[in-house]
PDB file of C-alpha atoms in Angstrom:
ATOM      1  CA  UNK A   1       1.208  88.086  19.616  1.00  0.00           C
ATOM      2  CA  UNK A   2       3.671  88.644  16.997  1.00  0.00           C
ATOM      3  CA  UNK A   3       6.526  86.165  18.061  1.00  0.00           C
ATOM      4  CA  UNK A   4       6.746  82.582  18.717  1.00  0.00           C
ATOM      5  CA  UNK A   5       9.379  80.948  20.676  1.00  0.00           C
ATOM      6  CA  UNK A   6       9.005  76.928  19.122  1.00  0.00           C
ATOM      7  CA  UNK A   7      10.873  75.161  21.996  1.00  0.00           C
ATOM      8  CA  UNK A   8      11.714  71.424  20.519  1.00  0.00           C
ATOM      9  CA  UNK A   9      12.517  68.894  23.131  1.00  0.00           C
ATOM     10  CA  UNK A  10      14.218  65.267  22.273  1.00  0.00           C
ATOM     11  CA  UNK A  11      13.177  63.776  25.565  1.00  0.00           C
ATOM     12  CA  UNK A  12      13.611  59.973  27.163  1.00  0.00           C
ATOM     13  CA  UNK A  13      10.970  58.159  25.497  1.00  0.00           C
ATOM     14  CA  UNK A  14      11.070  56.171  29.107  1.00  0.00           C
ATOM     15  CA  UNK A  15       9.931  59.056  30.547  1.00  0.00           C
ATOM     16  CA  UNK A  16       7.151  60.708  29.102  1.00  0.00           C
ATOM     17  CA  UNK A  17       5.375  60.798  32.198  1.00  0.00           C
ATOM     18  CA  UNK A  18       7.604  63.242  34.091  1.00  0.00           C
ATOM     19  CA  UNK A  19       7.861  65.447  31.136  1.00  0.00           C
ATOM     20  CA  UNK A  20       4.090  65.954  31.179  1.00  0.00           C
ATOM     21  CA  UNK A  21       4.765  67.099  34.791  1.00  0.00           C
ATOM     22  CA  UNK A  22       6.968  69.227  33.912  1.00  0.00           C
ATOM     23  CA  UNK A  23       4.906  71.051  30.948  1.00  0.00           C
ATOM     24  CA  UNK A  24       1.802  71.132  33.272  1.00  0.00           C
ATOM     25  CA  UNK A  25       4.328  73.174  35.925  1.00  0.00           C
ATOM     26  CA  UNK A  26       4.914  75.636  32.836  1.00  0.00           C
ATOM     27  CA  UNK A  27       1.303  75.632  32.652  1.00  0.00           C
ATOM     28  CA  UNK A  28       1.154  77.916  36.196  1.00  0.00           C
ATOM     29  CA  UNK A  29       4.681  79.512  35.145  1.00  0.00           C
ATOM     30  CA  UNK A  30       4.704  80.516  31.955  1.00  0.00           C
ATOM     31  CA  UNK A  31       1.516  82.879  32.171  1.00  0.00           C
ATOM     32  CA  UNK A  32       2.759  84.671  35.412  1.00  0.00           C
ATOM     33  CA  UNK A  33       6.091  85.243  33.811  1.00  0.00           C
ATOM     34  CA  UNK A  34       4.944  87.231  31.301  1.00  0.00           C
ATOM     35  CA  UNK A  35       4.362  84.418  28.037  1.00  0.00           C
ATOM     36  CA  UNK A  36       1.434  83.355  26.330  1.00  0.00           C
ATOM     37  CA  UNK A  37       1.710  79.767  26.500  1.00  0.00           C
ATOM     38  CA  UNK A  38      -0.022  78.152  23.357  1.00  0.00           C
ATOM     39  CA  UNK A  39       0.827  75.223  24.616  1.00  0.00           C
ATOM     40  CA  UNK A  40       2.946  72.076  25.520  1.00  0.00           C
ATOM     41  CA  UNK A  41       2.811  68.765  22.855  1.00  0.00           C
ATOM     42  CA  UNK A  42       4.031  65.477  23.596  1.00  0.00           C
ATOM     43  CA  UNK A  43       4.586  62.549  21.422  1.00  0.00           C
ATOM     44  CA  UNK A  44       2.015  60.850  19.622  1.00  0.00           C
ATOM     45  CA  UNK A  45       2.035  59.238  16.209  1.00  0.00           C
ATOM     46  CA  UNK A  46       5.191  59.173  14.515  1.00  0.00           C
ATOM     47  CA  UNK A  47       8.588  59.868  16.830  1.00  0.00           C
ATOM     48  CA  UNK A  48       8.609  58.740  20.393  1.00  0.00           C
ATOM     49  CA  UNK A  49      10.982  60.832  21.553  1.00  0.00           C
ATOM     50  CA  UNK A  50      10.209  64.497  20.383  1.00  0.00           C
ATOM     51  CA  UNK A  51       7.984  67.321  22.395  1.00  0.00           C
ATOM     52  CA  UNK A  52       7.164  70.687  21.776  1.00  0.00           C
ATOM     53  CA  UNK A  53       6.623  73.971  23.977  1.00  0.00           C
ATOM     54  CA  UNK A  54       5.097  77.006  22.213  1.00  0.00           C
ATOM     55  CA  UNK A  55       4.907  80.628  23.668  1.00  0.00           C
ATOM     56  CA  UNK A  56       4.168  83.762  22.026  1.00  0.00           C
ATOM     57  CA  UNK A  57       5.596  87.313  22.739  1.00  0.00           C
ATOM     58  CA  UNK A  58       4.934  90.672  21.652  1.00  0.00           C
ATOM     59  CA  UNK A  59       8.703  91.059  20.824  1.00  0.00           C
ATOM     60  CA  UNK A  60      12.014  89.816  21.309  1.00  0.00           C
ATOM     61  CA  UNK A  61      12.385  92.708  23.885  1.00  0.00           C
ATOM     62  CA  UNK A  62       9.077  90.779  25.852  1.00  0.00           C
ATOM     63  CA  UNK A  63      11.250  87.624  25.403  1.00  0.00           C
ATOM     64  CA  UNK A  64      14.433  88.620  26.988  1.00  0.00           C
ATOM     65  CA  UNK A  65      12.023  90.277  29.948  1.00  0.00           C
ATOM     66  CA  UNK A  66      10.443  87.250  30.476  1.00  0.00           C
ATOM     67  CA  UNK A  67      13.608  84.826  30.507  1.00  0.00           C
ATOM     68  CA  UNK A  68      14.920  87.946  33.221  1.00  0.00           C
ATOM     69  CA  UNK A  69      11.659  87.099  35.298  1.00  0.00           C
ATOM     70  CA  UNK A  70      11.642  83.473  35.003  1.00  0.00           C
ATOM     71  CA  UNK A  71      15.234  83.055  36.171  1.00  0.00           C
ATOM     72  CA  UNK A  72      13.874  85.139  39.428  1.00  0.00           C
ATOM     73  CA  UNK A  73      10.548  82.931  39.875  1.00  0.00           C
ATOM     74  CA  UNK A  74      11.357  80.087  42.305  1.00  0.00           C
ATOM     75  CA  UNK A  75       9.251  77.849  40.836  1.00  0.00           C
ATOM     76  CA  UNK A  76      10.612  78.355  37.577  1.00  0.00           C
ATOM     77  CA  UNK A  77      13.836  77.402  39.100  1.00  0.00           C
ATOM     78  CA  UNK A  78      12.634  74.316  40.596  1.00  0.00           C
ATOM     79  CA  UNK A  79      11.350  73.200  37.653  1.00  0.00           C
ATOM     80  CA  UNK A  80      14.973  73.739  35.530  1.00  0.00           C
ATOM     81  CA  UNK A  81      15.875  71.766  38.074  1.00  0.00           C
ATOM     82  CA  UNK A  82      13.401  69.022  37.890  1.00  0.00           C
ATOM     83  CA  UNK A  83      14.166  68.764  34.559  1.00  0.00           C
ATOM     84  CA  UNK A  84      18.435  68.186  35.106  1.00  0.00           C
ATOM     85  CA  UNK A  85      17.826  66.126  38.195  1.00  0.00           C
ATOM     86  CA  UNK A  86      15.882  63.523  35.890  1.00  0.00           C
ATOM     87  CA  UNK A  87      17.546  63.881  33.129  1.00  0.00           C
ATOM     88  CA  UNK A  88      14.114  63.209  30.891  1.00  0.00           C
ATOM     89  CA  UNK A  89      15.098  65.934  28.323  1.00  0.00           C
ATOM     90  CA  UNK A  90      17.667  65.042  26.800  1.00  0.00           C
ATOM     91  CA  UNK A  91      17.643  68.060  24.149  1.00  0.00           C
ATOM     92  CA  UNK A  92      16.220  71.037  23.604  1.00  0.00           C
ATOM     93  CA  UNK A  93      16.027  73.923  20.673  1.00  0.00           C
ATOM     94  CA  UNK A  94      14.547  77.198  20.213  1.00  0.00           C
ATOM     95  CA  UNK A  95      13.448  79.224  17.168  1.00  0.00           C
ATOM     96  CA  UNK A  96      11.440  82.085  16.809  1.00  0.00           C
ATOM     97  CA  UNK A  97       8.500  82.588  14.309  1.00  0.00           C
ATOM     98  CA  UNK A  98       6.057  85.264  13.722  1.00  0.00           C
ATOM     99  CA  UNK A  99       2.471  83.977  12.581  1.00  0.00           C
ATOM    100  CA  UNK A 100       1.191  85.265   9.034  1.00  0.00           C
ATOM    101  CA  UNK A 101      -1.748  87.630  10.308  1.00  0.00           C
ATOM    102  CA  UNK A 102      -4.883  85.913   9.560  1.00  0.00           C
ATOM    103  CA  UNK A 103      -3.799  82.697   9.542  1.00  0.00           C
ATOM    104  CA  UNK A 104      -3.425  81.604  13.194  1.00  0.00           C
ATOM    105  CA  UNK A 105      -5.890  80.584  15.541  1.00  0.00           C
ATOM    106  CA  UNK A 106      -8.967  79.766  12.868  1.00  0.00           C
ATOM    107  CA  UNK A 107     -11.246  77.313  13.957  1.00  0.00           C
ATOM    108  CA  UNK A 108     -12.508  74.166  11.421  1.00  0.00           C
ATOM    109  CA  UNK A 109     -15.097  74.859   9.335  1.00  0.00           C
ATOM    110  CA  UNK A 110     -16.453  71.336   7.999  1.00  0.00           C
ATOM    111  CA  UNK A 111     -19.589  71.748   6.248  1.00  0.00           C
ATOM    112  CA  UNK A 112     -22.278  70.165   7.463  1.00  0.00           C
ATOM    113  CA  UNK A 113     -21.606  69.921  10.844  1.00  0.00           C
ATOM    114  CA  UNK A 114     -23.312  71.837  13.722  1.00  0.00           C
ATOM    115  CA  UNK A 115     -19.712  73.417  14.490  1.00  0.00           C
ATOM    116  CA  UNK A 116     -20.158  74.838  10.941  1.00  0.00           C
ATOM    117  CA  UNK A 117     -23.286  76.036  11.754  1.00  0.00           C
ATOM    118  CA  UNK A 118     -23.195  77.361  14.316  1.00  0.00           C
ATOM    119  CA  UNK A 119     -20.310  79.346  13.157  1.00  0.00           C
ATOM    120  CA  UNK A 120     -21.786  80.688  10.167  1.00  0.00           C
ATOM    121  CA  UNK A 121     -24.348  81.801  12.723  1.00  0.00           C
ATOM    122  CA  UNK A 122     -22.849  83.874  14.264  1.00  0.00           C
ATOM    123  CA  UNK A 123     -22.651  81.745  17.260  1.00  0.00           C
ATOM    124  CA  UNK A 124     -19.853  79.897  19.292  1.00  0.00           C
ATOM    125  CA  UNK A 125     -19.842  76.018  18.609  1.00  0.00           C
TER     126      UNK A 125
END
């Protein structure tokens, strides 16, 4: 993938719960639209009211296909919906970023661990 879309949500602290519902419905979306979902985040440690969504393209051209196709999915639609009927998000910002090759996606490698080992290997953990 050579372009993420970093999707930051300021969402109801109140209502973190239907926010996860929401990301899990990208879950099922997302993938059939055409996006590689890397993944929804919600609040941890730190800010209580801040989420993330991040999908990767191959392009911006892949983007603006995908937006086309989720705008014609109904459950897409539904969940836009969802989202202004409960009015958990109360936010939301895009930016795109490409990945520095060779730096995304790298697994730990603490020494003396058997997920080391195992790696060093040859081996999955």
């Amino acid at each position: 993938m050579s372009i993420t879309c970093f999707i930051r949500y300021e969402i109801d602290p109140f209502q973190i719960d239907a926010f996860r519902d929401y990301a899990q419905h990208w879950g099922r979306i997302i993938p059939r639209c055409g996006g590689h979902l890397l993944g929804y985040f919600l609040p941890h440690e730190g800010s209580n009211y801040e989420a993330w969504g991040l999908i990767a393209f191959d392009s911006l051209a892949a983007y603006e296909a995908y937006r086309e196709r989720l705008q014609a999915d109904p459950e897409g639609r539904a969940n836009f919906e969802r989202a202004q009927r409960g009015r958990f998000i109360l936010r939301e910002e895009r930016r795109f970023a490409l990945a520095v090759q060779g730096t995304l996606g790298l697994p730990a490698q603490v020494h003396g661990t058997a997920a080391a080992a195992s790696t060093a290997e040859g081996t999955a953990p």
